[in-house]
Short mmCIF file of C-alpha atoms and ligand atoms in Angstrom, two decimals:
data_model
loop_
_atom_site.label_atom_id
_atom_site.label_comp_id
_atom_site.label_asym_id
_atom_site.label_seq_id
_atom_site.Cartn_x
_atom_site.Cartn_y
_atom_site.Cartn_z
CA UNK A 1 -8.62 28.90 15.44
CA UNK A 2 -8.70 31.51 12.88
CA UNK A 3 -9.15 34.06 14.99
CA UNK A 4 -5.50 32.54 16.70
CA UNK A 5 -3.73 32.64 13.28
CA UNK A 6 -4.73 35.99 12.46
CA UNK A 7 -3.16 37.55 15.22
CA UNK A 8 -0.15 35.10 14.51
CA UNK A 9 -0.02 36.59 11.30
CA UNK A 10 -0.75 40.07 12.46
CA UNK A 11 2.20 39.97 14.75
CA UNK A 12 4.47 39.04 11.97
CA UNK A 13 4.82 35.30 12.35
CA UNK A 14 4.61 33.05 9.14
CA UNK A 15 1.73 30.19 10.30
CA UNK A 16 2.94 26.72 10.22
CA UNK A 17 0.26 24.27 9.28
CA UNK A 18 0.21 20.06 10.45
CA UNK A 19 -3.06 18.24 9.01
CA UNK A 20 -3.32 14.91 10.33
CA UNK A 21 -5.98 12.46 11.85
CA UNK A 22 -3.93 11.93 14.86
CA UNK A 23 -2.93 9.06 16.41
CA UNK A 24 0.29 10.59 16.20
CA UNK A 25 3.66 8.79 15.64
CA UNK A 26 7.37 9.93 14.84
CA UNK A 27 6.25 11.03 11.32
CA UNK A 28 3.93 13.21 12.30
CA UNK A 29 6.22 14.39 14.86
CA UNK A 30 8.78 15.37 12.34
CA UNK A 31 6.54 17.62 9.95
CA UNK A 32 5.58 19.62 13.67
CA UNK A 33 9.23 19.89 13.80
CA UNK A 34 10.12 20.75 10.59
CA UNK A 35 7.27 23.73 10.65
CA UNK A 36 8.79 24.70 14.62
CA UNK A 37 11.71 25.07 12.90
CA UNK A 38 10.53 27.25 9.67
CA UNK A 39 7.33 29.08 11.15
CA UNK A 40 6.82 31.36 13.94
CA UNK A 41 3.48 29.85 14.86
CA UNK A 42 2.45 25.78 14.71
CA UNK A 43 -0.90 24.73 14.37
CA UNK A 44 -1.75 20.76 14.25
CA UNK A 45 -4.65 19.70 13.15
CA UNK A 46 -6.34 16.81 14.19
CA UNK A 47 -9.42 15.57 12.27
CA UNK A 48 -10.48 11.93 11.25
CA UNK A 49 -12.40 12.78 8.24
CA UNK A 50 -15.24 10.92 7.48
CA UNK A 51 -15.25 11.76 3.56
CA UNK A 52 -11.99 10.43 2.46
CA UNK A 53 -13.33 7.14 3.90
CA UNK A 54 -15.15 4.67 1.40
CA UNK A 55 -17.95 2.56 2.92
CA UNK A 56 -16.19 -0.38 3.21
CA UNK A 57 -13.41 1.27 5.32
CA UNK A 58 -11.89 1.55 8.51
CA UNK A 59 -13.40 4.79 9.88
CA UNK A 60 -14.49 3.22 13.06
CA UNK A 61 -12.49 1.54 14.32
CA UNK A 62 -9.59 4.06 13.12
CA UNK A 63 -6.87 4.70 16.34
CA UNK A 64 -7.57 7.49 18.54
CA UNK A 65 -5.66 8.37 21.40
CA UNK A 66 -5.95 12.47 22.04
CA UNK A 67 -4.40 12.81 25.38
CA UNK A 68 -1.65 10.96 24.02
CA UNK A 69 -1.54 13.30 20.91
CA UNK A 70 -1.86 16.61 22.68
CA UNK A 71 1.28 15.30 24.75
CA UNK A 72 3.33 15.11 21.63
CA UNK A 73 1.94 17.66 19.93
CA UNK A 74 3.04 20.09 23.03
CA UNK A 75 6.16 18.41 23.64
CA UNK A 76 6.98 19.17 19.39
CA UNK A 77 6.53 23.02 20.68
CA UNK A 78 3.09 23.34 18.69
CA UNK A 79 1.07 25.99 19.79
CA UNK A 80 -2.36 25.52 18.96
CA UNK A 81 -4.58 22.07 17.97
CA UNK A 82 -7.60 22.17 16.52
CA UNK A 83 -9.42 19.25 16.70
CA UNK A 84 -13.55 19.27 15.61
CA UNK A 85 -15.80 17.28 16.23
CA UNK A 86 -17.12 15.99 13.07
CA UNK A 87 -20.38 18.26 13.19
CA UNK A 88 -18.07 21.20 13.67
CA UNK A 89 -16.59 20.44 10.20
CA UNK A 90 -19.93 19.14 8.37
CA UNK A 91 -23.01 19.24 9.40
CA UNK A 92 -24.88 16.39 7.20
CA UNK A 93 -23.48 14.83 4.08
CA UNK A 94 -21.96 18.02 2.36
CA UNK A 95 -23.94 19.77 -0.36
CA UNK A 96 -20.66 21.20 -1.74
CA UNK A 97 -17.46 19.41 -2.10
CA UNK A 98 -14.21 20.01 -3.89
CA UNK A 99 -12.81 17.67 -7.09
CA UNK A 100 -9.33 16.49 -6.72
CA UNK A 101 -9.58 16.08 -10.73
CA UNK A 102 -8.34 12.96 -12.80
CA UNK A 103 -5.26 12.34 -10.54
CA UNK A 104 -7.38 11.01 -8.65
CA UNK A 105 -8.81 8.16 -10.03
CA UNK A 106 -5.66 6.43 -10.57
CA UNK A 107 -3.44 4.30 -8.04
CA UNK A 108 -4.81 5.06 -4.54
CA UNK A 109 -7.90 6.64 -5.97
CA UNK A 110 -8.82 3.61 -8.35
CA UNK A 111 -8.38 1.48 -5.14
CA UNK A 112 -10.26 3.76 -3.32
CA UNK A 113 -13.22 5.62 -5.40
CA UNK A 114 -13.86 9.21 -3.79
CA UNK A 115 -11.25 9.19 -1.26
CA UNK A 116 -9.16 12.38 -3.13
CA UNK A 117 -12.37 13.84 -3.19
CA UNK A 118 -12.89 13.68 0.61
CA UNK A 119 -9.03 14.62 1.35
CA UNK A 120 -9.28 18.13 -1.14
CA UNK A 121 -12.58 19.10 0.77
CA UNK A 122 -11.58 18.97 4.09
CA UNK A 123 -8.24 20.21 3.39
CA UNK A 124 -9.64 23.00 1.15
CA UNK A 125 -12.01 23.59 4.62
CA UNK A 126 -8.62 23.65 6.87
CA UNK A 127 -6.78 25.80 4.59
CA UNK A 128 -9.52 28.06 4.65
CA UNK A 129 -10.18 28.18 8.41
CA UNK A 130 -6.29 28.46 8.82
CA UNK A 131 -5.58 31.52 6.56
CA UNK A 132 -2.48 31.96 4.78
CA UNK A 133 0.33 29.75 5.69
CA UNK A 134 3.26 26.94 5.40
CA UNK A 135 1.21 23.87 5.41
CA UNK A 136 3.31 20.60 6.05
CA UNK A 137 2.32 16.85 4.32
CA UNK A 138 4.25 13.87 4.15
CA UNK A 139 6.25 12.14 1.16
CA UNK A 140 4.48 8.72 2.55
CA UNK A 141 1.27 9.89 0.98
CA UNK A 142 3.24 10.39 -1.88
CA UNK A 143 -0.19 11.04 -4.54
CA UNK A 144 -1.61 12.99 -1.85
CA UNK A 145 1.08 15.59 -1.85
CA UNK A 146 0.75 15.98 -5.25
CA UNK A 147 -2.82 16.26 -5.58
CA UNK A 148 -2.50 18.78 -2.24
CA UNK A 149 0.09 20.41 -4.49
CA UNK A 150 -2.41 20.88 -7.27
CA UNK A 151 -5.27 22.34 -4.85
CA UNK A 152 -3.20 24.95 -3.84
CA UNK A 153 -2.28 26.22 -7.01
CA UNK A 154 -5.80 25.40 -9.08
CA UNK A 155 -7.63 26.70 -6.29
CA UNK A 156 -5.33 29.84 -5.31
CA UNK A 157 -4.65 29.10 -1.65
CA UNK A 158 -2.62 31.85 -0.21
CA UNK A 159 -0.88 27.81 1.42
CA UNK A 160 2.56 27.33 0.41
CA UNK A 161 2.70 23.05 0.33
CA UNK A 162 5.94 21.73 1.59
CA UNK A 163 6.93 17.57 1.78
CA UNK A 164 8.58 16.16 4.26
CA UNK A 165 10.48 12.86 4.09
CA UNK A 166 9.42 9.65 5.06
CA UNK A 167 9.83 8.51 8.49
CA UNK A 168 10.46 4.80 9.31
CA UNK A 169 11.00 2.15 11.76
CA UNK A 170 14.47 1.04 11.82
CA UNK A 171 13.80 -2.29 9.48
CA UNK A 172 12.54 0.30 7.09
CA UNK A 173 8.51 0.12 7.41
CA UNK A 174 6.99 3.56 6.78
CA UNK A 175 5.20 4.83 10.21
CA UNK A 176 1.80 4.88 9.87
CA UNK A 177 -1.42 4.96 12.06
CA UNK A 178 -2.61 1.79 10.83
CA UNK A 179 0.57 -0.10 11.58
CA UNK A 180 -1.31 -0.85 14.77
CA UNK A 181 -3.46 -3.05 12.80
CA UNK A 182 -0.92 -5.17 12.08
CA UNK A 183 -0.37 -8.64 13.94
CA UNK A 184 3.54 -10.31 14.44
CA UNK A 185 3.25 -12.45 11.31
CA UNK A 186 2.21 -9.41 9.14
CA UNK A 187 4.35 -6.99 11.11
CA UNK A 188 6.93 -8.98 9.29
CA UNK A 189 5.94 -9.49 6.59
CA UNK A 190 5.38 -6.16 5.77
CA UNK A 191 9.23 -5.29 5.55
CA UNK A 192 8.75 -6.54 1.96
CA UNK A 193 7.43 -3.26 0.75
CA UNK A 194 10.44 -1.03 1.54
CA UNK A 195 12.77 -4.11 0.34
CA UNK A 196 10.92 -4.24 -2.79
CA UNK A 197 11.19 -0.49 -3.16
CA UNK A 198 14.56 -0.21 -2.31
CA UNK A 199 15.65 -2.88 -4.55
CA UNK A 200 13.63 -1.45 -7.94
CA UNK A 201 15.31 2.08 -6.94
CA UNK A 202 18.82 0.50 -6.98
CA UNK A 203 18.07 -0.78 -10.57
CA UNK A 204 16.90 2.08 -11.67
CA UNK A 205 20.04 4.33 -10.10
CA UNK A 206 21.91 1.40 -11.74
CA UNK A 207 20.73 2.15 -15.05
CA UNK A 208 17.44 -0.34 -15.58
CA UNK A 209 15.38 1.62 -18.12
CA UNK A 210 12.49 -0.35 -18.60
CA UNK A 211 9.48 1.12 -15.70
CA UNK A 212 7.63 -2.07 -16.25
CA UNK A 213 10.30 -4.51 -15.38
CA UNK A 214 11.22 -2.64 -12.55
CA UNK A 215 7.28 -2.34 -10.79
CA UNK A 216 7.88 -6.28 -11.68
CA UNK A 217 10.21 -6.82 -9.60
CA UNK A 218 8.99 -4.62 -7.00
CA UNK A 219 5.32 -6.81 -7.05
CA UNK A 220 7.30 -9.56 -7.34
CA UNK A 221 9.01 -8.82 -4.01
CA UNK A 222 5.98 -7.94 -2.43
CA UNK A 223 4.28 -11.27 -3.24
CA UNK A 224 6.94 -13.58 -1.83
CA UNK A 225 5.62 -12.66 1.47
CA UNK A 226 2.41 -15.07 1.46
CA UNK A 227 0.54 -12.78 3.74
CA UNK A 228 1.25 -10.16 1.35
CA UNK A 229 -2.28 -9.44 -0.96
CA UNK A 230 -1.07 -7.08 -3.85
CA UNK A 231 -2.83 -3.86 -4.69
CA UNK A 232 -0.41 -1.99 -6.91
CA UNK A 233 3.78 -2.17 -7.61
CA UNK A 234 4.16 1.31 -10.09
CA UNK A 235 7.06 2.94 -11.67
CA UNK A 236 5.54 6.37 -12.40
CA UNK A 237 6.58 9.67 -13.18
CA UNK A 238 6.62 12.07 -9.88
CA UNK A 239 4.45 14.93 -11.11
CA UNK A 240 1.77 13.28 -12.99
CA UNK A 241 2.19 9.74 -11.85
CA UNK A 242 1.74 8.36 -15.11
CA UNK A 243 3.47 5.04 -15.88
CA UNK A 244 7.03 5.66 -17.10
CA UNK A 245 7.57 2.38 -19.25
CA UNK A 246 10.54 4.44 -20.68
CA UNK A 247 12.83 5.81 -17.35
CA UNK A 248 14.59 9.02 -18.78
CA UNK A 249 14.34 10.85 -15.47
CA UNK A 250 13.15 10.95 -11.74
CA UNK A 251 10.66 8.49 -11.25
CA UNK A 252 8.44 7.43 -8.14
CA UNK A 253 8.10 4.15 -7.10
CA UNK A 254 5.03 2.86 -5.42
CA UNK A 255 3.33 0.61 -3.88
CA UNK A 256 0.41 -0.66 -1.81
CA UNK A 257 -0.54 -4.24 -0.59
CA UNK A 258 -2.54 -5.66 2.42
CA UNK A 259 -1.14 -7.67 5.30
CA UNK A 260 -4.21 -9.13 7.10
CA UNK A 261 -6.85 -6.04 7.38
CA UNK A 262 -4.03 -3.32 6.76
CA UNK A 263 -3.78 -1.79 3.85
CA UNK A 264 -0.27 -0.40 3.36
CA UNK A 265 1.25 2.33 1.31
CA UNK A 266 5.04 3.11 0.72
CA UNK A 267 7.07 4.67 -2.28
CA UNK A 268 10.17 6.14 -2.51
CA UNK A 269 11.88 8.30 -5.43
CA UNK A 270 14.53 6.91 -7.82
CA UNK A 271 16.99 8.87 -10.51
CA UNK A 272 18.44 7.48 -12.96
CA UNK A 273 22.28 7.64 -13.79
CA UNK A 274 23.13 11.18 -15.43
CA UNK A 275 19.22 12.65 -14.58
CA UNK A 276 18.72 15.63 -12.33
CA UNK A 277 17.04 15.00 -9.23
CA UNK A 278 13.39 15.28 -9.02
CA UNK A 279 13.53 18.38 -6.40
CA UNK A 280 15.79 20.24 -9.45
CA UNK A 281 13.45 18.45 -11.73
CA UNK A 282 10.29 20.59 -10.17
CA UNK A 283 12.30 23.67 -10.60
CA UNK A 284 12.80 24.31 -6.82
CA UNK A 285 16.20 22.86 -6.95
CA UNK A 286 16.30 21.76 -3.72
CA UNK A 287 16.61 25.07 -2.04
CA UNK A 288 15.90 26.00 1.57
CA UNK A 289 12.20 28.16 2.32
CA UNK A 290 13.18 31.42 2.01
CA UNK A 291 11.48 34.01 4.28
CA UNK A 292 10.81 35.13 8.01
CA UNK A 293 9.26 33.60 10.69
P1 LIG B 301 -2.43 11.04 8.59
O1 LIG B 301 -2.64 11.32 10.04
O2 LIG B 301 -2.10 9.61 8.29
O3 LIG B 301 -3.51 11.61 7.71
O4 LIG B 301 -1.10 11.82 8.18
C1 LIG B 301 -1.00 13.19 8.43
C2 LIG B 301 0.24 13.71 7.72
O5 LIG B 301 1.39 13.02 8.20
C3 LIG B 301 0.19 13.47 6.21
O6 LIG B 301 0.75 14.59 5.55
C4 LIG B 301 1.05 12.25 6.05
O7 LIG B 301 1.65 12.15 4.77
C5 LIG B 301 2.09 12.48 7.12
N1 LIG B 301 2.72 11.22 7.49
C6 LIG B 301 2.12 10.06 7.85
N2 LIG B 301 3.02 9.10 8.07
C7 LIG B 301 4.23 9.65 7.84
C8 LIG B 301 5.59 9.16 7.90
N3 LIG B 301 5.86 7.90 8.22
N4 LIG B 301 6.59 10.01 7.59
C9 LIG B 301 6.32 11.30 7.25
N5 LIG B 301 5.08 11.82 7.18
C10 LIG B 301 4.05 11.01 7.48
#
């Protein structure tokens, strides 16, 4: 795989990088895109990874359909996979792993001790095998593009991280994997999270101020759906997810419940009347990759 990149990179083409765990739907589809469109060589990578998994999870029984994923990974114009078997990638329980720091024990992490842990290992492995690149995440997995964000740059990866918007069914659920979990009643039911974020970002573009009344009304929204079972309803700054009980600028709105033995995640970004966006925020203002192919 390495050995692929490096004469990508040799021949002048900028590497294009798509970690997932497969089971591939439109989102994923639309970060191979997006790097098709930006890099002159696409690599997916498709690795359920045993680490980011707490005992209690669903590692096995997690979807897995390669043929089905190679078919849209080649039909998306990528031009290399590398899937591992697990061995490949550890053999044992690791003796060395990477920290994902104290972002990680908050939100998704409190929910789910050592999973940040086992995502900045095995992506500090893939950016490593991979070599210098583009490497593509989703906006979905909102605190894990931020902690990916701070890998990169604590760590030094020659990666440049790049977010991709959320993809959705058309009544607004986020695509995931583990929307196949999900049976009718819950299926519906779990509309509520994007109505419940959607709703707490309209306040807030509408001038609310106060974070906690808004994640409120967000758990609040959540909850009326009786299958619904809570886990978190935030209003939190973008960068460092802390709470933002005070909104004076971008904030992120998140949240995660479970319908029936899915465990959902969905957030979406919200700006206040006379704020800057959050891209302009982060000092990137929003501006197209620069750069060959
Ligand atoms: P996963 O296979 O769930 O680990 O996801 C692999 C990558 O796809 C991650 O960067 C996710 O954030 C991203 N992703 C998953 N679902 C979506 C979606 N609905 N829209 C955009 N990106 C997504």
């Amino acid at each position: 795989f390495r050995a692929a990149l490096d004469a990508a990179r040799a021949a002048g083409r900028t590497v294009g990088l798509v970690p997932t765990m497969g089971y591939l739907h439109e989102g994923h589809a639309s970060l191979i895109r997006r790097a098709r469109a930006e890099c002159g060589a696409v690599a997916v990578t498709i690795f359920v990874n045993p680490l980011q998994f707490g005992p209690a999870e669903d590692l096995a029984r997690y979807p897995r359909d390669l043929d089905r994923d190679l078919e849209i990974c080649a039909r998306e114009g990528a031009d290399l996979v590398f899937h591992p078997p697990v061995e490949e990638m550890y053999s044992g329980d690791p003796e060395v792993t990477v920290s994902a720091g104290p972002i990680a024990g908050i939100l998704e992490g409190a929910s789910r001790p050592g999973h940040f842990d086992g995502v900045v290992t095995v992506v500090a492995k893939l950016f490593n095998i991979a070599g210098p690149c583009r490497a593509y995440f989703g906006e979905k997995d909102a605190q894990q593009l931020v902690v990916i964000r701070r890998l990169a740059r604590a760590l030094d990866f020659p990666v440049e991280v790049v977010g991709c918007p959320t993809v959705r069914e058309p009544d607004g659920l986020a695509m995931s994997s583990r929307n196949v979990y999900l049976g009718v009643e819950e299926r519906a039911a779990a509309k509520a999270l994007k109505r419940g974020l959607d709703r707490a970002a309209k306040a807030v573009e509408g001038g609310e101020r106060d974070g906690r009344r808004v994640a409120e009304g967000m758990a609040r929204a959540v909850s009326s759906e009786v299958v619904a079972r809570l886990d978190y309803a935030v209003c939190v700054d973008p960068e460092t997810l802390a709470e933002a009980a005070e909104i004076a600028g971008p904030v992120l709105l998140a949240v995660a419940a479970r319908f029936g033995s899915a465990r959902l995640i969905d957030n979406v970004t919200a700006t206040p009347p006379g704020a800057r966006g959050p891209d302009a925020a982060r000092g990137h203002g929003g501006a197209a990759i620069q750069g060959g192919r």
